[in-house]
Structures are given as structure tokens and as C-alpha cells.
Amino acid sequence: SQQGEEDPQALSIQEGENATMNCSYKTSINNLQWYRQNSGRGLVHLILIRSNEREKHSGRLRVTLDTSKKSSSLLITASRAADTASYFCATVLSGGGYNKLIFGAGTRLAVHP
Amino acid sequence: EAQVTQNPRYLITVTGKKLTVTCSQNMNHEYMSWYRQDPGLGLRQIYYSMNVEVTDKGDVPEGYKVSRKEKRNFPLILESPSPNQTSLYFCASSLVMAGTWDYTFGSGTRLTVV
């Protein structure tokens, strides 16, 4: 089963509105990362939040992390049509020479002009 | 420019014809990995490499091989491709730093096996 689960699966909003996506995970983590993927293209790293951080900002992005609830949220403020993409959270499972970045199924965001 | 380069971007091939998808990174990253992305299944790890000559299986390694003879290159080999390997493939690399694991992804290779 997937480590990260995003919610909602799809989100449709108007330009200028805020978009909030949530992610839940199952095991303890060192950090949680958010990625963006335009249709059929590569993944772009957006932001990384460490397990000892509660909130992080990058431009119009705001990420929160609640390790007690094993959840994170990504907020995109003042959305633009160009923000239309799929957004994935990912966590790293590592240790003993083993490493894996585990992705959730993603949230498809559509921002309408 | 720091990047992960995959080739080809698109490939259509026939069942059983061996193929190689190349991946190269210019960031001197120790860690490299291959993922496949399928609708409804998300991204799943195929193989990964912690450093030169160190490779290991991910979640879905069947039907794939990899090699890591040089730090910058991590080719994905399909010895006998089958239609169920039709997918979008991504290569990724990262520095091995405790608690970081900040990945850079390639642009993807869309493979169709007929």
C-alpha cells in the first residue's frame, strides 16, 4: 500500500482562489516532499519539510506538517491557470543501505481562468 | 545546468526486442533510481542504486535490469519487453545526505510495447 495518500483526488477552482491538498502517510519520516507534474511530464520538486518543522513557505506555497497525525497539507494561494497540474506528496523510507521515495496517488488540480 | 537526462523521450517497440533507456546526471549524486508511473497506480520504484556498483531491487523489478558502472549513468534495460511494461518511466537522482534526500527527476520516457 502507498505511504502517501492525497486528498482530494481532483480539485477544480477558479483563478485567484486558494487550493488546499492534503496528504497522509503511515510510517515515521525524516522529511516529506511535495512534487508537481504537468500532464505527462517530469516531476518538479516543490518543497521539502523536515519532521521537526511544522510549517514552511515558498512563494505562493505553504506546507504544513503534523507528525502526530501523520499528515501534511499543501496550500497554493492566489492560484493561476499555470498551476494546473498533478501534485504529489512523497516520503522517504531509508536505512541499512535501503532507500525509497514513496509517492501518493496525487491530486489533479485544475485552475480555470 | 543541474539536470537528469533521459533518452529517448518516446519509444515504441515490439514485444521481445531488447531496449535500453539511458539516464545521466551531472550533479555527482550518489543515489539514482528508476520509477514507472501508471494510471491509478502512481509511481512505483523499479530499481535503485546507492553508489557505483551498488544496485538493489525496488517494488517492481521483474522484467528489468540496471547497471551502475559510472556514477553519472544508470541505464534501465528491458531484455525482453512485454506489453505490460508500457508505461511512463522516470529516472531520479539525489545526494546521499542524512535526512535530506532531495530528488531531481528526469523528464520521463514514454514507452509503448506492442
PDB file of N, CA and C in Angstrom, chain A residues 41-94:
ATOM      1  N   ARG A  41       4.523  14.950 -18.051  1.00  0.00           N
ATOM      2  CA  ARG A  41       5.894  15.462 -17.979  1.00  0.00           C
ATOM      3  C   ARG A  41       6.587  14.979 -16.714  1.00  0.00           C
ATOM      4  N   GLY A  42       7.820  15.456 -16.515  1.00  0.00           N
ATOM      5  CA  GLY A  42       8.583  15.053 -15.349  1.00  0.00           C
ATOM      6  C   GLY A  42       8.084  15.694 -14.074  1.00  0.00           C
ATOM      7  N   LEU A  43       8.586  15.170 -12.964  1.00  0.00           N
ATOM      8  CA  LEU A  43       8.207  15.709 -11.659  1.00  0.00           C
ATOM      9  C   LEU A  43       9.158  16.828 -11.269  1.00  0.00           C
ATOM     10  N   VAL A  44       8.595  17.857 -10.740  1.00  0.00           N
ATOM     11  CA  VAL A  44       9.380  19.003 -10.289  1.00  0.00           C
ATOM     12  C   VAL A  44       9.255  19.097  -8.784  1.00  0.00           C
ATOM     13  N   HIS A  45      10.396  19.136  -8.115  1.00  0.00           N
ATOM     14  CA  HIS A  45      10.402  19.237  -6.660  1.00  0.00           C
ATOM     15  C   HIS A  45       9.957  20.645  -6.257  1.00  0.00           C
ATOM     16  N   LEU A  46       8.953  20.702  -5.391  1.00  0.00           N
ATOM     17  CA  LEU A  46       8.425  21.996  -4.958  1.00  0.00           C
ATOM     18  C   LEU A  46       9.005  22.424  -3.610  1.00  0.00           C
ATOM     19  N   ILE A  47       8.895  21.533  -2.647  1.00  0.00           N
ATOM     20  CA  ILE A  47       9.249  21.937  -1.293  1.00  0.00           C
ATOM     21  C   ILE A  47       9.475  20.692  -0.446  1.00  0.00           C
ATOM     22  N   LEU A  48      10.385  20.783   0.486  1.00  0.00           N
ATOM     23  CA  LEU A  48      10.686  19.709   1.422  1.00  0.00           C
ATOM     24  C   LEU A  48      10.502  20.253   2.831  1.00  0.00           C
ATOM     25  N   ILE A  49       9.798  19.509   3.647  1.00  0.00           N
ATOM     26  CA  ILE A  49       9.623  19.906   5.036  1.00  0.00           C
ATOM     27  C   ILE A  49      10.153  18.779   5.914  1.00  0.00           C
ATOM     28  N   ARG A  50      10.986  19.127   6.869  1.00  0.00           N
ATOM     29  CA  ARG A  50      11.592  18.127   7.727  1.00  0.00           C
ATOM     30  C   ARG A  50      10.649  17.762   8.867  1.00  0.00           C
ATOM     31  N   SER A  51      10.910  16.645   9.471  1.00  0.00           N
ATOM     32  CA  SER A  51       9.998  16.157  10.510  1.00  0.00           C
ATOM     33  C   SER A  51       9.955  17.061  11.733  1.00  0.00           C
ATOM     34  N   ASN A  52      10.985  17.883  11.933  1.00  0.00           N
ATOM     35  CA  ASN A  52      10.980  18.784  13.089  1.00  0.00           C
ATOM     36  C   ASN A  52      10.443  20.180  12.739  1.00  0.00           C
ATOM     37  N   GLU A  53       9.935  20.314  11.529  1.00  0.00           N
ATOM     38  CA  GLU A  53       9.336  21.579  11.109  1.00  0.00           C
ATOM     39  C   GLU A  53       7.823  21.424  11.076  1.00  0.00           C
ATOM     40  N   ARG A  54       7.120  22.509  11.332  1.00  0.00           N
ATOM     41  CA  ARG A  54       5.651  22.451  11.332  1.00  0.00           C
ATOM     42  C   ARG A  54       5.065  23.176  10.124  1.00  0.00           C
ATOM     43  N   GLU A  55       5.797  24.149   9.621  1.00  0.00           N
ATOM     44  CA  GLU A  55       5.279  24.934   8.509  1.00  0.00           C
ATOM     45  C   GLU A  55       6.466  25.466   7.699  1.00  0.00           C
ATOM     46  N   LYS A  56       6.238  25.548   6.383  1.00  0.00           N
ATOM     47  CA  LYS A  56       7.280  26.075   5.512  1.00  0.00           C
ATOM     48  C   LYS A  56       6.635  26.824   4.362  1.00  0.00           C
ATOM     49  N   HIS A  57       7.262  27.906   3.933  1.00  0.00           N
ATOM     50  CA  HIS A  57       6.712  28.722   2.855  1.00  0.00           C
ATOM     51  C   HIS A  57       7.713  28.787   1.711  1.00  0.00           C
ATOM     52  N   SER A  58       7.166  28.856   0.509  1.00  0.00           N
ATOM     53  CA  SER A  58       7.994  29.104  -0.668  1.00  0.00           C
ATOM     54  C   SER A  58       7.122  29.808  -1.685  1.00  0.00           C
ATOM     55  N   GLY A  59       7.294  31.112  -1.818  1.00  0.00           N
ATOM     56  CA  GLY A  59       6.460  31.884  -2.742  1.00  0.00           C
ATOM     57  C   GLY A  59       4.989  31.781  -2.359  1.00  0.00           C
ATOM     58  N   ARG A  60       4.172  31.300  -3.293  1.00  0.00           N
ATOM     59  CA  ARG A  60       2.737  31.145  -3.023  1.00  0.00           C
ATOM     60  C   ARG A  60       2.397  29.790  -2.390  1.00  0.00           C
ATOM     61  N   LEU A  61       3.416  29.020  -2.082  1.00  0.00           N
ATOM     62  CA  LEU A  61       3.199  27.704  -1.485  1.00  0.00           C
ATOM     63  C   LEU A  61       3.384  27.764   0.021  1.00  0.00           C
ATOM     64  N   ARG A  62       2.490  27.065   0.703  1.00  0.00           N
ATOM     65  CA  ARG A  62       2.631  26.917   2.149  1.00  0.00           C
ATOM     66  C   ARG A  62       2.388  25.452   2.479  1.00  0.00           C
ATOM     67  N   VAL A  63       3.337  24.849   3.155  1.00  0.00           N
ATOM     68  CA  VAL A  63       3.233  23.442   3.529  1.00  0.00           C
ATOM     69  C   VAL A  63       3.215  23.343   5.044  1.00  0.00           C
ATOM     70  N   THR A  64       2.319  22.523   5.544  1.00  0.00           N
ATOM     71  CA  THR A  64       2.303  22.236   6.975  1.00  0.00           C
ATOM     72  C   THR A  64       2.525  20.749   7.181  1.00  0.00           C
ATOM     73  N   LEU A  65       3.030  20.416   8.334  1.00  0.00           N
ATOM     74  CA  LEU A  65       3.285  19.019   8.687  1.00  0.00           C
ATOM     75  C   LEU A  65       2.852  18.787  10.120  1.00  0.00           C
ATOM     76  N   ASP A  66       2.042  17.769  10.314  1.00  0.00           N
ATOM     77  CA  ASP A  66       1.604  17.356  11.646  1.00  0.00           C
ATOM     78  C   ASP A  66       2.024  15.903  11.835  1.00  0.00           C
ATOM     79  N   THR A  67       3.155  15.712  12.499  1.00  0.00           N
ATOM     80  CA  THR A  67       3.671  14.350  12.636  1.00  0.00           C
ATOM     81  C   THR A  67       2.819  13.514  13.586  1.00  0.00           C
ATOM     82  N   SER A  68       2.089  14.170  14.485  1.00  0.00           N
ATOM     83  CA  SER A  68       1.236  13.401  15.402  1.00  0.00           C
ATOM     84  C   SER A  68       0.054  12.782  14.654  1.00  0.00           C
ATOM     85  N   LYS A  69      -0.391  13.469  13.620  1.00  0.00           N
ATOM     86  CA  LYS A  69      -1.492  12.953  12.797  1.00  0.00           C
ATOM     87  C   LYS A  69      -0.984  12.293  11.526  1.00  0.00           C
ATOM     88  N   LYS A  70       0.333  12.319  11.333  1.00  0.00           N
ATOM     89  CA  LYS A  70       0.921  11.769  10.114  1.00  0.00           C
ATOM     90  C   LYS A  70       0.234  12.368   8.888  1.00  0.00           C
ATOM     91  N   SER A  71       0.218  13.691   8.836  1.00  0.00           N
ATOM     92  CA  SER A  71      -0.434  14.346   7.710  1.00  0.00           C
ATOM     93  C   SER A  71       0.292  15.636   7.355  1.00  0.00           C
ATOM     94  N   SER A  72       0.103  16.044   6.113  1.00  0.00           N
ATOM     95  CA  SER A  72       0.681  17.283   5.607  1.00  0.00           C
ATOM     96  C   SER A  72      -0.331  17.929   4.676  1.00  0.00           C
ATOM     97  N   SER A  73      -0.227  19.234   4.528  1.00  0.00           N
ATOM     98  CA  SER A  73      -1.080  19.917   3.565  1.00  0.00           C
ATOM     99  C   SER A  73      -0.249  20.878   2.735  1.00  0.00           C
ATOM    100  N   LEU A  74      -0.661  21.034   1.498  1.00  0.00           N
ATOM    101  CA  LEU A  74      -0.052  21.997   0.576  1.00  0.00           C
ATOM    102  C   LEU A  74      -1.111  23.011   0.213  1.00  0.00           C
ATOM    103  N   LEU A  75      -0.825  24.266   0.474  1.00  0.00           N
ATOM    104  CA  LEU A  75      -1.724  25.356   0.120  1.00  0.00           C
ATOM    105  C   LEU A  75      -1.076  26.192  -0.979  1.00  0.00           C
ATOM    106  N   ILE A  76      -1.803  26.378  -2.053  1.00  0.00           N
ATOM    107  CA  ILE A  76      -1.370  27.282  -3.122  1.00  0.00           C
ATOM    108  C   ILE A  76      -2.283  28.487  -3.057  1.00  0.00           C
ATOM    109  N   THR A  77      -1.732  29.639  -2.781  1.00  0.00           N
ATOM    110  CA  THR A  77      -2.552  30.838  -2.668  1.00  0.00           C
ATOM    111  C   THR A  77      -2.635  31.563  -4.008  1.00  0.00           C
ATOM    112  N   ALA A  78      -3.740  32.280  -4.185  1.00  0.00           N
ATOM    113  CA  ALA A  78      -3.937  33.093  -5.396  1.00  0.00           C
ATOM    114  C   ALA A  78      -3.595  32.288  -6.645  1.00  0.00           C
ATOM    115  N   SER A  79      -4.290  31.181  -6.836  1.00  0.00           N
ATOM    116  CA  SER A  79      -3.922  30.243  -7.901  1.00  0.00           C
ATOM    117  C   SER A  79      -4.030  30.887  -9.282  1.00  0.00           C
ATOM    118  N   ARG A  80      -3.245  30.320 -10.189  1.00  0.00           N
ATOM    119  CA  ARG A  80      -3.212  30.772 -11.587  1.00  0.00           C
ATOM    120  C   ARG A  80      -3.497  29.580 -12.488  1.00  0.00           C
ATOM    121  N   ALA A  81      -3.908  29.851 -13.699  1.00  0.00           N
ATOM    122  CA  ALA A  81      -4.165  28.772 -14.656  1.00  0.00           C
ATOM    123  C   ALA A  81      -2.919  27.907 -14.837  1.00  0.00           C
ATOM    124  N   ALA A  82      -1.751  28.522 -14.730  1.00  0.00           N
ATOM    125  CA  ALA A  82      -0.491  27.785 -14.906  1.00  0.00           C
ATOM    126  C   ALA A  82      -0.212  26.819 -13.764  1.00  0.00           C
ATOM    127  N   ASP A  83      -0.972  26.918 -12.687  1.00  0.00           N
ATOM    128  CA  ASP A  83      -0.808  25.963 -11.574  1.00  0.00           C
ATOM    129  C   ASP A  83      -1.500  24.641 -11.870  1.00  0.00           C
ATOM    130  N   THR A  84      -2.258  24.577 -12.948  1.00  0.00           N
ATOM    131  CA  THR A  84      -2.937  23.334 -13.329  1.00  0.00           C
ATOM    132  C   THR A  84      -1.912  22.229 -13.526  1.00  0.00           C
ATOM    133  N   ALA A  85      -2.024  21.166 -12.731  1.00  0.00           N
ATOM    134  CA  ALA A  85      -1.044  20.081 -12.737  1.00  0.00           C
ATOM    135  C   ALA A  85      -1.508  19.038 -11.734  1.00  0.00           C
ATOM    136  N   SER A  86      -0.754  17.961 -11.642  1.00  0.00           N
ATOM    137  CA  SER A  86      -0.949  16.997 -10.562  1.00  0.00           C
ATOM    138  C   SER A  86       0.092  17.246  -9.491  1.00  0.00           C
ATOM    139  N   TYR A  87      -0.313  17.108  -8.249  1.00  0.00           N
ATOM    140  CA  TYR A  87       0.574  17.365  -7.116  1.00  0.00           C
ATOM    141  C   TYR A  87       0.677  16.094  -6.286  1.00  0.00           C
ATOM    142  N   PHE A  88       1.910  15.748  -5.956  1.00  0.00           N
ATOM    143  CA  PHE A  88       2.174  14.512  -5.218  1.00  0.00           C
ATOM    144  C   PHE A  88       2.946  14.820  -3.942  1.00  0.00           C
ATOM    145  N   CYS A  89       2.566  14.146  -2.875  1.00  0.00           N
ATOM    146  CA  CYS A  89       3.431  14.145  -1.709  1.00  0.00           C
ATOM    147  C   CYS A  89       4.273  12.864  -1.761  1.00  0.00           C
ATOM    148  N   ALA A  90       5.427  12.918  -1.136  1.00  0.00           N
ATOM    149  CA  ALA A  90       6.322  11.761  -1.147  1.00  0.00           C
ATOM    150  C   ALA A  90       7.113  11.726   0.147  1.00  0.00           C
ATOM    151  N   THR A  91       7.325  10.540   0.639  1.00  0.00           N
ATOM    152  CA  THR A  91       8.132  10.367   1.845  1.00  0.00           C
ATOM    153  C   THR A  91       9.250   9.392   1.537  1.00  0.00           C
ATOM    154  N   VAL A  92      10.299   9.487   2.302  1.00  0.00           N
ATOM    155  CA  VAL A  92      11.467   8.642   2.094  1.00  0.00           C
ATOM    156  C   VAL A  92      11.504   7.561   3.159  1.00  0.00           C
ATOM    157  N   LEU A  93      11.591   6.327   2.706  1.00  0.00           N
ATOM    158  CA  LEU A  93      11.883   5.221   3.605  1.00  0.00           C
ATOM    159  C   LEU A  93      13.337   4.852   3.394  1.00  0.00           C
ATOM    160  N   SER A  94      14.135   4.902   4.426  1.00  0.00           N
ATOM    161  CA  SER A  94      15.559   4.615   4.235  1.00  0.00           C
ATOM    162  C   SER A  94      16.142   4.003   5.482  1.00  0.00           C
TER     163      SER A  94
END
